[in-house]
XYZ file of N, CA and C in Angstrom:
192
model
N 1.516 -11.202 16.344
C 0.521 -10.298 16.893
C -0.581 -11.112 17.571
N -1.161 -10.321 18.367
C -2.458 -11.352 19.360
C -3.036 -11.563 18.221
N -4.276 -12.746 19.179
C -5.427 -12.455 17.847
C -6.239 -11.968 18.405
N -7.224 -11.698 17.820
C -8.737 -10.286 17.951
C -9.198 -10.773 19.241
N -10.398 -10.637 20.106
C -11.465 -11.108 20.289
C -11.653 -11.852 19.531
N -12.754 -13.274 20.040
C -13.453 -13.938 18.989
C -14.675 -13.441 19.195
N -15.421 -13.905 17.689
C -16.981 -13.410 17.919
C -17.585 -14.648 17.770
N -18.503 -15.352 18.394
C -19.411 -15.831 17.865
C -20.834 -15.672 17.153
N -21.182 -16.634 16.916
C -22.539 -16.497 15.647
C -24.122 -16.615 17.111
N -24.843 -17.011 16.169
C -26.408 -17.676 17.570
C -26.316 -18.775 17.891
N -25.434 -20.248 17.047
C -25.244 -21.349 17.607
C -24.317 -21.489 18.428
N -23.182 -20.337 18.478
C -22.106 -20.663 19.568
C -20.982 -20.842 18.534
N -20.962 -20.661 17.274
C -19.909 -20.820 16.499
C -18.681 -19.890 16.304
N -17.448 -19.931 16.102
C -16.837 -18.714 16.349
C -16.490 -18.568 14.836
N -16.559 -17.249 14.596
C -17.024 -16.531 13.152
C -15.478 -16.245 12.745
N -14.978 -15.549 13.463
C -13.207 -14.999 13.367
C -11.827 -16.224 13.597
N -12.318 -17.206 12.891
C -11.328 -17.991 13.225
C -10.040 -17.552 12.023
N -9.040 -18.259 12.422
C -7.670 -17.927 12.027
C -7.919 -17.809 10.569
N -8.533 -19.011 9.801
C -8.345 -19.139 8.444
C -9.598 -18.404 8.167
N -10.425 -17.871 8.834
C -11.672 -16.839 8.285
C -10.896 -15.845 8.214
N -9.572 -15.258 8.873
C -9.562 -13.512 8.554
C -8.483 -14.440 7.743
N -7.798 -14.812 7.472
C -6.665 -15.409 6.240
C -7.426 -15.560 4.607
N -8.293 -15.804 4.825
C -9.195 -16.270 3.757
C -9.928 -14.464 3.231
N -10.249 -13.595 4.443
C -10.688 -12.332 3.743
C -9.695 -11.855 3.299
N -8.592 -11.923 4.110
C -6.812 -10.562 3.811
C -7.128 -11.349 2.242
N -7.128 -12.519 1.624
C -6.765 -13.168 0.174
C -7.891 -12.401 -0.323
N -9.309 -11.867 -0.530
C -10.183 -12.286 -1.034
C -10.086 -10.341 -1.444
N -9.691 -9.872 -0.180
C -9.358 -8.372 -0.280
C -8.363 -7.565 -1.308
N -7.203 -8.673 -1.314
C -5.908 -8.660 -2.032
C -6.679 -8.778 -3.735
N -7.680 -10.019 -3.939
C -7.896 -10.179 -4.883
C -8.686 -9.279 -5.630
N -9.572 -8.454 -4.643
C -10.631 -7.330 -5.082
C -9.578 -6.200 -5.710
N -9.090 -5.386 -4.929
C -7.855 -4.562 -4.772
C -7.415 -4.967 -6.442
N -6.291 -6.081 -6.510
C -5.881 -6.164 -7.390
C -6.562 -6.544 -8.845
N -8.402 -6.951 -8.836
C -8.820 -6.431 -9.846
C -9.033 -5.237 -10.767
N -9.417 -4.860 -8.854
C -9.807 -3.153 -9.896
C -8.795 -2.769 -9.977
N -7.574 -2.504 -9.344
C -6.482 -2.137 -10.431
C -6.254 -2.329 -11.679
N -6.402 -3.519 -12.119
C -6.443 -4.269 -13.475
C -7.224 -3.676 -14.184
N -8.502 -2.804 -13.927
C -9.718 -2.730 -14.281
C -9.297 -1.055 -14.810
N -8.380 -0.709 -13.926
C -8.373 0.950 -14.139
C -7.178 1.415 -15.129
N -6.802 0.052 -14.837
C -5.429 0.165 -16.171
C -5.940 -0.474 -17.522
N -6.438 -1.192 -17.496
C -7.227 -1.787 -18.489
C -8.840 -2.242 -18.628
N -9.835 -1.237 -18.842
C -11.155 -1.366 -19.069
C -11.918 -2.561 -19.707
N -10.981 -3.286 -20.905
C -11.360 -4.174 -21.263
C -10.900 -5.340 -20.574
N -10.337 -5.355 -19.800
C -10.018 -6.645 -18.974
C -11.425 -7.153 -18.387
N -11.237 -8.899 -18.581
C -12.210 -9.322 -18.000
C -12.328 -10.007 -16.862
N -12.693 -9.943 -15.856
C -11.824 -10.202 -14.651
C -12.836 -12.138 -15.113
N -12.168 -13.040 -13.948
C -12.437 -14.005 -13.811
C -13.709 -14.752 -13.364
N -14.388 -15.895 -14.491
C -15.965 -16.049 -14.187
C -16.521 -16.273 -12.944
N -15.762 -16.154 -11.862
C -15.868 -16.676 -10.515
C -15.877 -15.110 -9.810
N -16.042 -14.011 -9.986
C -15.514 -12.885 -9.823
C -16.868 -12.517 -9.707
N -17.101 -11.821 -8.566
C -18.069 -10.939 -8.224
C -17.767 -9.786 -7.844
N -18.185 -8.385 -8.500
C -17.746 -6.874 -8.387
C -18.310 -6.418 -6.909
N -17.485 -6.026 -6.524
C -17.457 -5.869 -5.033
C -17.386 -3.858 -4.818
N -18.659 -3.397 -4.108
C -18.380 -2.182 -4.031
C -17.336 -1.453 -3.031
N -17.049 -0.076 -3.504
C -15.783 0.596 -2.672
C -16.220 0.099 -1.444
N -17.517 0.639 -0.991
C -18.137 0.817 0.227
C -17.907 -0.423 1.161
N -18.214 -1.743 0.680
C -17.980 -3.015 1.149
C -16.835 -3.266 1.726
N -15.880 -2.842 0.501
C -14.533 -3.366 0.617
C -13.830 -2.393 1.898
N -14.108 -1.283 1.970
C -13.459 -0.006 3.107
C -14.421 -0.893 4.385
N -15.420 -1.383 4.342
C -16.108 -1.821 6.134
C -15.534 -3.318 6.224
N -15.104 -3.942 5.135
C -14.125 -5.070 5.525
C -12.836 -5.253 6.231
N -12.003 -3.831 5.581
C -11.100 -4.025 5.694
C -11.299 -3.233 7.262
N -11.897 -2.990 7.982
C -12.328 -2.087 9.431
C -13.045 -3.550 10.364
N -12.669 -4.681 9.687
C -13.236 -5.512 10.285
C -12.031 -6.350 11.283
């Protein structure tokens, strides 16, 4: 598939590079498959590196 447009930042940096949307699809996968974990099992503790990520966030990411 093409790739996007790129965007850059204010220094001229480009924000959408290959391993930036590779790195969200993982980070999305990983949200996703917490709270699953989370809805099947309440006491699960997700991982100390784990920051709870709202619906809201996660639906304007994935529109990104």
């Amino acid at each position: 598939s093409p790739s996007p447009e790129p965007i850059y930042d204010q220094q001229g940096k480009r924000q959408n590079t290959r391993e930036v949307r590779a790195r969200r699809k993982v980070e999305e996968q990983r949200h996703q498959l917490i709270a699953e974990l989370l809805a099947i099992n309440p006491e699960y503790k997700p991982p100390g590196d784990y920051k709870l990520v709202s619906t809201i966030e996660l639906i304007g990411n994935l529109n990104k």
